[in-house]
XYZ file of C-alpha atoms in Angstrom:
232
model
C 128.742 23.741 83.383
C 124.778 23.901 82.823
C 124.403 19.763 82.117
C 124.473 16.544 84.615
C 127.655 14.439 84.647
C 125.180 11.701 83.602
C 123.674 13.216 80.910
C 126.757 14.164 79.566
C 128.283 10.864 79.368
C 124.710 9.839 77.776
C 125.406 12.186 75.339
C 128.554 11.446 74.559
C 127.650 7.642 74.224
C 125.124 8.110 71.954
C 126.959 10.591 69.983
C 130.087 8.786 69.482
C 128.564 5.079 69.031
C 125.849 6.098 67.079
C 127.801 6.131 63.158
C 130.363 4.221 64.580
C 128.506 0.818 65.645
C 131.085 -1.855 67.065
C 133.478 0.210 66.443
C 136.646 -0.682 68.934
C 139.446 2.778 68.409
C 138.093 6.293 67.574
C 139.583 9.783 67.355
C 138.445 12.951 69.170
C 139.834 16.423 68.580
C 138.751 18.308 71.777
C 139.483 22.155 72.694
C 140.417 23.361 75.872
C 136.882 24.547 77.643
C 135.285 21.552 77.819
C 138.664 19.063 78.740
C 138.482 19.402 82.170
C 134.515 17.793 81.906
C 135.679 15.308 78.962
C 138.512 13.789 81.004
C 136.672 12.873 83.776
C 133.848 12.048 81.354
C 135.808 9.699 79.035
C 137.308 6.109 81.372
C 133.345 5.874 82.141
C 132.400 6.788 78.410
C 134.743 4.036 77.449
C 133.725 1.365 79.976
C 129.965 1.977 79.060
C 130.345 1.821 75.525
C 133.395 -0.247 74.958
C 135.262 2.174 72.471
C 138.874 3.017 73.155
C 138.916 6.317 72.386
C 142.305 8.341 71.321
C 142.074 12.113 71.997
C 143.734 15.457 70.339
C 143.483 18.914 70.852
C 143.136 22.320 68.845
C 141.647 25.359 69.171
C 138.067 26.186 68.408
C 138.872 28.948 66.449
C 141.788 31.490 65.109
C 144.260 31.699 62.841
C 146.814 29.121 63.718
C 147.891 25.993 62.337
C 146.712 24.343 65.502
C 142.673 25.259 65.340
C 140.770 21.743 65.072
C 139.816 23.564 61.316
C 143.184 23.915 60.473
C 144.071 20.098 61.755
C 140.929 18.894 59.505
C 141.677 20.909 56.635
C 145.521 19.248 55.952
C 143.915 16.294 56.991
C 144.349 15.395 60.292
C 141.931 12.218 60.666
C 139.163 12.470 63.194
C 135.916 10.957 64.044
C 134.206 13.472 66.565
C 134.915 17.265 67.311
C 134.532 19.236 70.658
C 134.475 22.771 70.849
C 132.828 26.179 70.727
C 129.192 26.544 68.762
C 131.122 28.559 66.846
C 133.752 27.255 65.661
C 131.723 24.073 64.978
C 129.228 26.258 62.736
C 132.308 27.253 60.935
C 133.129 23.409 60.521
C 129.359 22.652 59.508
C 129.707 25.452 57.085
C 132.781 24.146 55.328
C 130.976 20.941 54.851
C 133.605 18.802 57.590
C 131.054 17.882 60.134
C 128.210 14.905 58.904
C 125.070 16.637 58.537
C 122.328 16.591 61.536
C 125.436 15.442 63.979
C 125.840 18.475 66.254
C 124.692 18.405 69.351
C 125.449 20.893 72.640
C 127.319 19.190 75.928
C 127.470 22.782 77.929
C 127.806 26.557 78.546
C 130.394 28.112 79.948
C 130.834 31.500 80.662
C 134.477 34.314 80.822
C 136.468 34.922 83.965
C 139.747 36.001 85.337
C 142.481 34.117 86.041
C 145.034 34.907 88.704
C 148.566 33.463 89.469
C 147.838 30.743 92.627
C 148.326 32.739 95.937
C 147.865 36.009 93.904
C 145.362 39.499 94.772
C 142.024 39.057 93.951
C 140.804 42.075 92.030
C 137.132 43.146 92.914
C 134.732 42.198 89.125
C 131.486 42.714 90.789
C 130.734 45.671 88.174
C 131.269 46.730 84.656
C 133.468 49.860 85.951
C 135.325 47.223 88.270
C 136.622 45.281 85.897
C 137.415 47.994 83.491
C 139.318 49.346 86.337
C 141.427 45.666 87.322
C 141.864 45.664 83.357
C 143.640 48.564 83.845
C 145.672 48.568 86.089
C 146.909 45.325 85.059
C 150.799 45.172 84.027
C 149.515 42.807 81.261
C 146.221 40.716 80.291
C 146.227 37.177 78.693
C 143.494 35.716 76.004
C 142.870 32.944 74.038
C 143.356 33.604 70.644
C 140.330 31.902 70.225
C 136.417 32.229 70.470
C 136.135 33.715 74.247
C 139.396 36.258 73.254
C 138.249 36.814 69.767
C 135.103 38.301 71.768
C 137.219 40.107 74.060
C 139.528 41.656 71.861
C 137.255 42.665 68.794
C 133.739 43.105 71.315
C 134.722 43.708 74.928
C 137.912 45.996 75.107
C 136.020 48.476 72.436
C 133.411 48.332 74.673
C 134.733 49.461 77.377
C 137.268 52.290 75.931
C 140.345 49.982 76.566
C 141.383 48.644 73.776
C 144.022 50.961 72.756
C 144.789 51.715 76.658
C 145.389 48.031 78.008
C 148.456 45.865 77.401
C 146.902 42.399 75.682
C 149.014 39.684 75.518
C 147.301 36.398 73.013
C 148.496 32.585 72.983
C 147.018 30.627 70.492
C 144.858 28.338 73.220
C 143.303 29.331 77.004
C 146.141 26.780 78.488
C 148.654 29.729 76.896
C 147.030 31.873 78.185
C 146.714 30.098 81.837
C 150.510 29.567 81.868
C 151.529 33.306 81.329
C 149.782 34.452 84.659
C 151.420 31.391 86.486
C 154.379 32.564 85.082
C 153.958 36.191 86.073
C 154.248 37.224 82.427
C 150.657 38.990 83.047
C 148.512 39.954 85.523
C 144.894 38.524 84.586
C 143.884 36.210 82.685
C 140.774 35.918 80.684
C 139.155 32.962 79.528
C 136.368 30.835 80.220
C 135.621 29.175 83.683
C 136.353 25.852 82.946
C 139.347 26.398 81.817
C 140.962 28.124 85.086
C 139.266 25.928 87.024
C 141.043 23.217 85.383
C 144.295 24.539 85.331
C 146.425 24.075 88.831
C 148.895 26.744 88.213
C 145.912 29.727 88.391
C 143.079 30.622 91.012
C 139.559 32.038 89.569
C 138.522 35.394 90.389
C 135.740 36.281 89.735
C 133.176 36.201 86.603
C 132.136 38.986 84.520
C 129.185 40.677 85.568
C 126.189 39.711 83.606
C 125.943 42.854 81.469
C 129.358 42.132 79.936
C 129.222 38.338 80.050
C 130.362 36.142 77.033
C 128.593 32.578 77.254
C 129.981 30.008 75.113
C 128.503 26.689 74.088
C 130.531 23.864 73.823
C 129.021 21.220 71.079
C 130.355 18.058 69.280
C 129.667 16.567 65.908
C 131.039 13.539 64.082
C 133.435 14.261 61.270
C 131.993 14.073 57.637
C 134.920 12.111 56.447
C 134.837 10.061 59.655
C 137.047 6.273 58.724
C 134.014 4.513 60.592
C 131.397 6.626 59.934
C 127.513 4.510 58.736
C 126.315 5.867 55.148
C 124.369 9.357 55.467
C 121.276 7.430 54.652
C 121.400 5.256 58.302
């Protein structure tokens, strides 16, 4: 990820203390690119600031009843958010993130996932990958940001997406645990997310020219329990 493990865990500090104060006990919904970072970000978060910190998960984006949106919407209590730029600007835009919060931790960028011990295909071009997208038995995505690019960008793209056998799970981890299962061939999802699943092996990255890079951000929650007036 394209940011120091230091300036991170500034980041976070000043993000998360910042409208909270003294506060002792706070709430993050995270999403699954930027876990593997947070949870070896958070014991030192919490020792340098003091907050105890409680932690949930959701999706950045989709459909389910599982995306952090859909969790804030029935109202699922939360002080700070952690996911895609875009699926935040969708929060900002619905008026559930405190105005001027939002801030970007790290980018991240897609590759292919492949059960541990597994074939490496060759992705070192555009007509590579079309070609280990192919021949794959079956190919896993997110059903959120990185495979909502993949599905409604990518695949067109590259004349596949009537040709290639897709197989979506609501979060990357679903996706993850389908080529560890042998239930498909490739995975696609972004970096830190195979990296930080044990069950999978990376790749390879998409070649630049097709190349999805996502920005993780975080923002404190407009209805935030702890939150200082919008005034401080």
């Amino acid at each position: 990820m394209a940011i120091t493990t230091k300036a991170l865990v500034a980041a976070l500090i000043a993000l998360l203390a910042w409208p909270q104060g003294a506060l002792a006990q706070m709430k993050v919904i995270i999403s699954g690119g930027f876990s593997g970072a947070y949870e070896q970000l958070l014991p030192e978060f919490e020792q340098a600031s003091g907050i105890k910190v409680t932690t949930g998960s959701g999706a950045s984006q989709g459909d389910g009843p599982q995306t952090i949106g859909a969790q804030l919407a029935r109202g699922e209590k939360a002080d700070v958010v952690i996911l895609s730029r875009e699926g935040l600007d969708g929060l900002i835009a619905a008026k559930r993130i405190a105005a001027g919060t939002d801030v970007d931790l790290a980018t991240v960028g897609i590759g292919a996932a492949v059960r541990k011990g597994a074939a490496k295909p060759d992705l070192g071009t555009v007509d590579a990958v079309r070609q280990a997208l192919l021949k794959a038995r079956a190919v896993a995505v997110p059903a959120s940001t990185s495979g909502i690019w993949l599905v409604k960008e990518l695949f067109p793209r590259l004349g596949i997406a009537d040709t290639i056998n897709v197989k979506v799970s609501p979060r990357g981890a679903g996706a993850s645990a389908m080529v560890a299962a042998g239930e498909a061939d490739i995975g696609l999802l972004p970096v830190s997310e195979i990296l930080h699943d044990k069950g999978v092996e990376l790749a390879g990255i998409f070649p630049a020219e097709i190349q999805f890079i996502q920005t993780f951000s975080a923002a404190v929650v407009a209805d935030a329990s702890e939150a200082k007036p919008a005034n401080a």
